[in-house]
Amino acid sequence: ITPNINTEHRSYFKEEDQLGERENPLLFSIRDSRTNLWVNPLFMFTSLNDNINPVIDGVYLETEKERIELTGRQIIPPQSYRLLIDTTDFIVKYGIPLVPYQVKVRYLGRVVYSLSLDSLVNREGILKVEGNPQGESPFTNEGMINGGILGITGGKGFLEVEVIDYRGNKTSKQFPLNQD
């Protein structure tokens, strides 16, 4: 990149300032110097006009032997499953696919998983989301949200997945489980 700003010292810039020139798209990150955390750059760009709800592409329960895609009323054997959420948030103006800002999962009426993708920490060379309930990467190798282990009971119930983007647009899906 050919910078147009002073990279030797702290620089300030305003909207519409050109930071540099580059032939290929530029990927960058922002680190909050006070908290020493990586910050999602979208929070810095509040002017992005996004009124499109994020999409839940799929919700899966996985064991060592199989992966079950939740599609509607299903009989799910009672046991522990790894919960996987395939979700996308598009900023239409730019055609950029993103992961929504927040994911919540409710089972039997209570929140069993909640994650906000607002900041990353570097723990022993591995980037992780601060406060991730699983204490590991929130993503699978396939790019899905790793919702951790979920114990499904034998009774009737609902699993609800809610995703919210950085602008507050929301989508949720509810899956009736073990109901006739």
Coordinates of C-alpha atoms in Angstrom, one line a residue:
I1 CA 0.0 0.0 0.0
T2 CA 1.2 3.5 -0.7
P3 CA 0.1 5.5 2.4
N4 CA -1.2 9.0 2.2
I5 CA -1.1 9.4 6.0
N6 CA 1.8 9.6 8.4
T7 CA 2.4 6.1 9.5
E8 CA 5.3 7.0 11.8
H9 CA 3.1 8.8 14.3
R10 CA -0.5 8.7 15.5
S11 CA -2.7 9.9 12.7
Y12 CA -6.2 11.2 12.7
F13 CA -8.5 11.2 9.6
K14 CA -12.0 12.1 8.8
E15 CA -14.7 10.6 6.5
E16 CA -13.7 10.7 2.8
D17 CA -9.9 10.9 3.5
Q18 CA -8.0 8.5 1.3
L19 CA -5.7 6.4 3.5
G20 CA -3.7 5.0 0.6
E21 CA -3.7 3.4 -2.8
R22 CA -3.8 -0.3 -3.6
E23 CA -4.6 -2.4 -6.6
N24 CA -6.3 -5.2 -4.6
P25 CA -8.9 -4.9 -1.8
L26 CA -7.3 -4.0 1.5
L27 CA -8.0 -6.0 4.6
F28 CA -7.4 -4.3 7.9
S29 CA -8.1 -4.5 11.6
I30 CA -8.6 -2.1 14.5
R31 CA -7.2 -2.5 17.9
D32 CA -8.5 -0.6 20.9
S33 CA -5.4 0.6 22.6
R34 CA -7.1 1.1 26.0
T35 CA -8.4 -2.4 26.3
N36 CA -5.8 -4.1 24.0
L37 CA -8.7 -5.8 22.2
W38 CA -9.3 -6.2 18.4
V39 CA -12.5 -4.4 17.5
N40 CA -15.0 -5.3 14.8
P41 CA -14.3 -2.5 12.2
L42 CA -18.0 -2.3 11.3
F43 CA -18.7 -0.5 14.7
M44 CA -16.5 2.3 13.4
F45 CA -18.5 2.7 10.2
T46 CA -21.9 3.7 11.6
S47 CA -22.8 5.4 8.3
L48 CA -23.2 2.1 6.5
N49 CA -26.9 1.9 5.5
D50 CA -28.0 -1.6 6.3
N51 CA -31.7 -2.4 6.7
I52 CA -31.5 -6.1 5.6
N53 CA -32.0 -8.8 8.2
P54 CA -29.3 -11.4 8.6
V55 CA -30.1 -14.9 7.3
I56 CA -30.1 -18.2 9.2
D57 CA -28.9 -20.6 6.5
G58 CA -29.0 -23.8 8.6
V59 CA -29.0 -25.1 12.2
Y60 CA -27.5 -28.5 12.9
L61 CA -27.1 -30.9 15.7
E62 CA -24.0 -33.0 15.4
T63 CA -22.7 -36.2 17.1
E64 CA -19.5 -38.1 16.2
K65 CA -21.6 -40.2 13.9
E66 CA -24.1 -37.9 12.2
R67 CA -25.2 -34.3 11.5
I68 CA -28.9 -33.6 11.7
E69 CA -30.2 -30.5 10.0
L70 CA -33.1 -28.9 11.8
T71 CA -36.0 -28.3 9.4
G72 CA -39.2 -28.3 11.3
R73 CA -41.0 -30.7 13.6
Q74 CA -38.5 -33.5 14.3
I75 CA -38.0 -36.3 16.7
I76 CA -34.5 -35.8 18.1
P77 CA -33.1 -38.6 20.4
P78 CA -32.2 -37.3 23.8
Q79 CA -28.4 -36.9 24.1
S80 CA -25.7 -34.3 23.9
Y81 CA -25.1 -32.6 20.5
R82 CA -22.7 -30.0 19.2
L83 CA -24.9 -27.1 18.0
L84 CA -23.8 -25.5 14.6
I85 CA -25.3 -22.4 13.2
D86 CA -24.8 -21.4 9.5
T87 CA -25.6 -17.7 9.3
T88 CA -24.8 -14.8 7.0
D89 CA -25.4 -11.0 7.1
F90 CA -25.0 -9.2 3.8
I91 CA -24.3 -5.5 3.5
V92 CA -26.1 -5.1 0.2
K93 CA -24.5 -1.8 -0.8
Y94 CA -21.1 -3.5 -0.8
G95 CA -22.0 -7.2 -1.4
I96 CA -20.0 -8.2 1.6
P97 CA -21.0 -11.4 3.4
L98 CA -20.4 -11.1 7.2
V99 CA -21.2 -13.0 10.3
P100 CA -24.0 -11.3 12.4
Y101 CA -22.9 -9.4 15.4
Q102 CA -24.9 -11.4 18.0
V103 CA -26.2 -15.0 18.2
K104 CA -28.6 -16.3 20.9
V105 CA -30.0 -19.8 21.3
R106 CA -32.9 -20.6 23.5
Y107 CA -33.9 -24.2 24.4
L108 CA -37.0 -24.9 26.5
G109 CA -37.5 -21.2 27.0
R110 CA -34.0 -20.3 28.4
V111 CA -30.9 -18.9 26.8
V112 CA -28.4 -21.8 26.4
Y113 CA -25.9 -19.9 24.2
S114 CA -25.2 -16.2 23.7
L115 CA -22.3 -14.7 21.8
S116 CA -21.5 -11.1 20.7
L117 CA -18.8 -10.8 18.1
D118 CA -17.6 -7.4 19.1
S119 CA -14.0 -8.0 20.2
L120 CA -11.2 -10.5 19.8
V121 CA -8.4 -11.4 22.2
N122 CA -5.1 -13.0 21.4
R123 CA -4.6 -16.0 23.7
E124 CA -1.4 -17.9 23.1
G125 CA -1.4 -16.9 19.4
I126 CA -5.0 -17.9 18.8
L127 CA -7.7 -15.2 18.2
K128 CA -10.8 -15.8 20.3
V129 CA -13.9 -13.8 21.1
E130 CA -13.8 -12.4 24.6
G131 CA -16.4 -14.1 26.7
N132 CA -17.0 -17.0 24.3
P133 CA -18.8 -19.5 26.5
Q134 CA -16.9 -22.4 24.9
G135 CA -13.5 -20.8 25.5
E136 CA -12.5 -21.8 22.0
S137 CA -12.9 -20.4 18.5
P138 CA -16.5 -19.4 17.9
F139 CA -16.2 -20.8 14.3
T140 CA -15.9 -24.2 12.8
N141 CA -13.5 -24.9 9.9
E142 CA -16.6 -24.6 7.7
G143 CA -17.3 -21.1 8.9
M144 CA -20.3 -21.9 11.0
I145 CA -20.9 -20.7 14.5
N146 CA -19.9 -23.3 17.1
G147 CA -22.7 -23.2 19.6
G148 CA -21.0 -25.7 21.9
I149 CA -22.6 -28.7 23.5
L150 CA -26.4 -28.8 23.8
G151 CA -28.2 -31.5 25.8
I152 CA -31.6 -32.4 24.2
T153 CA -34.1 -33.9 26.5
G154 CA -36.7 -36.5 25.6
G155 CA -39.7 -34.2 26.1
K156 CA -41.4 -31.7 23.8
G157 CA -39.8 -28.3 23.4
F158 CA -38.6 -25.6 21.1
L159 CA -35.1 -24.6 20.0
E160 CA -35.0 -20.9 18.9
V161 CA -32.0 -19.3 17.1
E162 CA -31.8 -15.5 16.9
V163 CA -29.2 -13.6 15.0
I164 CA -28.8 -9.8 15.1
D165 CA -26.5 -7.7 12.9
Y166 CA -24.4 -4.7 14.0
R167 CA -27.3 -2.3 13.0
G168 CA -29.9 -4.2 15.1
N169 CA -31.6 -6.0 12.2
K170 CA -32.9 -9.3 13.6
T171 CA -33.9 -12.8 12.3
S172 CA -35.0 -15.8 14.4
K173 CA -36.1 -19.3 13.6
Q174 CA -37.9 -21.7 15.9
F175 CA -37.7 -25.5 15.7
P176 CA -40.3 -27.7 17.4
L177 CA -38.5 -30.8 18.7
N178 CA -40.1 -34.1 19.7
Q179 CA -43.6 -33.0 18.9
D180 CA -46.1 -35.1 16.9

